[in-house]
Short mmCIF file of C-alpha atoms in Angstrom, two decimals:
data_model
loop_
_atom_site.label_atom_id
_atom_site.label_comp_id
_atom_site.label_asym_id
_atom_site.label_seq_id
_atom_site.Cartn_x
_atom_site.Cartn_y
_atom_site.Cartn_z
CA MET Z 1 18.40 -32.82 -7.05
CA GLY Z 2 21.37 -30.48 -6.91
CA PHE Z 3 20.17 -28.40 -9.99
CA HIS Z 4 16.66 -28.43 -8.74
CA GLN Z 5 18.11 -26.55 -5.55
CA ALA Z 6 20.28 -24.32 -7.57
CA ALA Z 7 17.42 -23.21 -9.67
CA GLN Z 8 15.47 -22.37 -6.50
CA LEU Z 9 18.46 -20.23 -5.47
CA ALA Z 10 18.18 -18.38 -8.67
CA ARG Z 11 14.38 -17.86 -8.62
CA ARG Z 12 14.29 -16.38 -5.47
CA PRO Z 13 15.85 -13.09 -5.90
CA LYS Z 14 13.59 -12.65 -8.90
CA GLN Z 15 10.65 -13.48 -7.30
CA ILE Z 16 11.33 -11.02 -4.36
CA ALA Z 17 12.00 -8.24 -7.08
CA ASP Z 18 8.62 -9.02 -8.74
CA LEU Z 19 7.16 -8.92 -5.42
CA ILE Z 20 8.72 -5.42 -4.64
CA ARG Z 21 7.55 -4.13 -8.03
CA LEU Z 22 3.95 -5.49 -7.48
CA LEU Z 23 3.59 -3.92 -4.16
CA GLN Z 24 5.10 -0.35 -5.45
CA ARG Z 25 2.28 -0.80 -8.23
CA LEU Z 26 -0.06 -1.52 -5.46
CA GLU Z 27 0.59 1.53 -3.78
CA THR Z 28 0.41 3.52 -6.97
CA GLU Z 29 -2.99 2.20 -7.39
CA ILE Z 30 -4.21 2.73 -3.93
CA VAL Z 31 -2.94 6.25 -3.68
CA TYR Z 32 -3.07 7.80 -7.43
CA GLY Z 33 -5.91 5.42 -8.55
CA PHE Z 34 -8.26 5.81 -5.64
CA THR Z 35 -8.67 2.23 -6.73
CA PRO Z 36 -10.58 -0.33 -4.46
CA LEU Z 37 -8.64 -3.11 -3.11
CA PRO Z 38 -9.70 -6.07 -5.08
CA GLU Z 39 -9.62 -4.15 -8.32
CA ALA Z 40 -6.22 -2.87 -7.21
CA LEU Z 41 -4.82 -6.10 -6.42
CA ARG Z 42 -6.26 -7.68 -9.66
CA ARG Z 43 -4.50 -5.05 -11.77
CA THR Z 44 -1.52 -5.25 -9.94
CA GLY Z 45 -1.41 -9.32 -10.27
CA GLY Z 46 -2.09 -8.96 -14.11
CA THR Z 47 1.14 -7.45 -14.70
CA CYS Z 48 3.38 -10.11 -13.41
CA ALA Z 49 3.79 -13.82 -14.27
CA ALA Z 50 3.03 -16.62 -11.75
CA PRO Z 51 3.76 -17.60 -8.96
CA VAL Z 52 3.96 -13.94 -7.70
CA GLY Z 53 1.34 -12.46 -9.77
CA THR Z 54 -0.91 -15.31 -8.93
CA LEU Z 55 -0.98 -14.53 -5.01
CA PHE Z 56 -2.36 -11.15 -5.94
CA LEU Z 57 -4.73 -12.36 -8.41
CA GLU Z 58 -6.27 -15.13 -6.09
CA THR Z 59 -6.61 -12.48 -3.29
CA SER Z 60 -8.49 -10.39 -5.39
CA ARG Z 61 -10.97 -13.29 -6.30
CA GLU Z 62 -11.23 -14.34 -3.08
CA LEU Z 63 -12.08 -10.54 -1.80
CA GLU Z 64 -14.74 -10.27 -4.53
CA ARG Z 65 -16.37 -13.60 -3.38
CA ALA Z 66 -15.83 -12.96 0.56
CA GLU Z 67 -18.84 -11.57 1.98
CA GLY Z 68 -18.39 -9.52 5.45
CA GLU Z 69 -15.07 -11.21 5.82
CA GLN Z 70 -11.90 -8.88 6.21
CA ALA Z 71 -9.18 -8.48 4.10
CA ALA Z 72 -6.70 -9.39 6.37
CA GLY Z 73 -8.04 -12.95 6.73
CA VAL Z 74 -8.36 -13.51 2.96
CA TRP Z 75 -5.05 -12.29 2.36
CA GLU Z 76 -3.37 -14.58 4.91
CA ARG Z 77 -5.37 -17.72 3.63
CA THR Z 78 -4.31 -16.88 0.05
CA ILE Z 79 -0.71 -15.87 0.49
CA THR Z 80 -0.45 -19.40 3.07
CA ARG Z 81 -1.88 -21.44 0.35
CA GLY Z 82 0.02 -20.06 -2.81
CA TRP Z 83 3.29 -19.87 -0.93
CA ARG Z 84 4.55 -23.21 -1.84
CA ALA Z 85 4.43 -22.27 -5.60
CA THR Z 86 7.12 -19.77 -4.68
CA ALA Z 87 10.85 -20.05 -4.32
CA MET Z 88 10.66 -17.71 -1.38
CA LYS Z 89 11.56 -18.21 2.25
CA PRO Z 90 9.45 -17.83 5.32
CA GLN Z 91 11.04 -14.50 6.13
CA GLU Z 92 9.32 -13.01 3.02
CA ARG Z 93 6.00 -14.65 3.81
CA GLU Z 94 6.07 -12.96 7.25
CA VAL Z 95 6.55 -9.50 5.51
CA LEU Z 96 3.55 -10.23 3.40
CA LEU Z 97 1.50 -11.41 6.44
CA GLN Z 98 2.16 -8.40 8.31
CA LEU Z 99 1.21 -6.32 5.62
CA GLY Z 100 -1.87 -7.98 5.18
CA THR Z 101 -3.13 -6.97 8.61
CA THR Z 102 -3.32 -3.43 7.60
CA LEU Z 103 -4.56 -3.73 4.10
CA GLY Z 104 -8.40 -2.51 3.67
CA LEU Z 105 -8.55 -1.41 7.15
CA THR Z 106 -6.69 1.84 7.46
CA ASP Z 107 -6.84 4.99 5.35
CA ARG Z 108 -4.77 5.32 2.17
CA GLU Z 109 -1.59 7.22 3.97
CA ASP Z 110 -1.31 4.46 6.52
CA GLN Z 111 -1.57 1.61 3.78
CA VAL Z 112 1.08 3.58 2.16
CA LYS Z 113 3.49 3.54 4.97
CA HIS Z 114 2.98 -0.21 5.48
CA LEU Z 115 3.44 -0.90 2.03
CA ARG Z 116 6.64 1.16 1.91
CA LEU Z 117 7.93 -0.61 5.04
CA ALA Z 118 7.29 -3.96 3.44
CA VAL Z 119 9.04 -2.85 0.32
CA SER Z 120 12.17 -1.98 2.44
CA GLN Z 121 12.10 -5.61 4.33
CA LEU Z 122 11.76 -7.23 0.78
CA GLN Z 123 14.87 -5.21 -0.57
CA ALA Z 124 16.89 -6.41 2.64
CA GLU Z 125 15.81 -9.98 2.00
CA SER Z 126 16.48 -9.56 -1.62
CA GLU Z 127 20.09 -8.77 -0.94
CA THR Z 128 20.56 -11.67 1.30
CA ALA Z 129 18.97 -13.86 -1.53
CA ARG Z 130 21.51 -12.43 -4.32
CA ASP Z 131 24.33 -13.42 -1.51
CA GLU Z 132 23.01 -16.83 -0.85
CA GLN Z 133 22.56 -17.37 -4.71
CA GLN Z 134 26.23 -16.44 -5.32
CA ARG Z 135 27.37 -18.33 -2.43
CA TYR Z 136 25.67 -21.67 -2.82
CA GLU Z 137 24.15 -21.95 -6.58
CA ARG Z 138 27.66 -23.66 -7.64
CA MET Z 139 27.96 -25.73 -5.00
CA TRP Z 140 24.28 -27.32 -5.51
CA LYS Z 141 25.15 -27.75 -9.12
CA SER Z 142 28.55 -29.27 -8.24
CA LEU Z 143 26.89 -31.53 -5.72
CA GLY Z 144 24.40 -32.54 -8.33
CA VAL Z 145 26.89 -33.80 -10.89
CA LEU Z 146 29.14 -35.42 -8.08
CA LEU Z 147 25.86 -37.59 -6.97
CA GLY Z 148 25.03 -38.43 -10.41
CA ALA Z 149 28.44 -39.50 -10.95
CA LEU Z 150 28.43 -41.61 -7.77
CA VAL Z 151 25.22 -43.16 -8.64
CA VAL Z 152 26.55 -44.21 -11.99
CA ILE Z 153 29.70 -45.60 -10.27
CA LEU Z 154 27.66 -47.58 -7.80
CA MET Z 155 25.58 -49.03 -10.64
CA TYR Z 156 28.44 -50.52 -12.21
#
């Protein structure tokens, strides 16, 4: 259990960094590629491994299937559904959900502003995640070893 928790702490900063890269790439697709949102999400999500890339790929698939549904609803549903597979915390999810309210609704310039705001918020969360990893990762590993030793002692 301790090693699992330590691994979660190690995965969180990496996944946040992946998310930041994907949002920056999405910005590029929207601004310079003039790419429609479903295709931009598919291209962007395809460049990153699961679970972060999967969030974008699933949103793209759902948008292509959704008829008449706004992108914000699809974004919220797929982010909420796929969030359990990530090591990220609710703070990062909130940033993405706030971003989703503007995707596909406003012009490119406004979407870029919201994407950049989300990136800056995620960068702050990334700093926090790295601090937590440095502070608690070794503690969780030690706790896992100690609990394992305690179980062995109790069994004999």
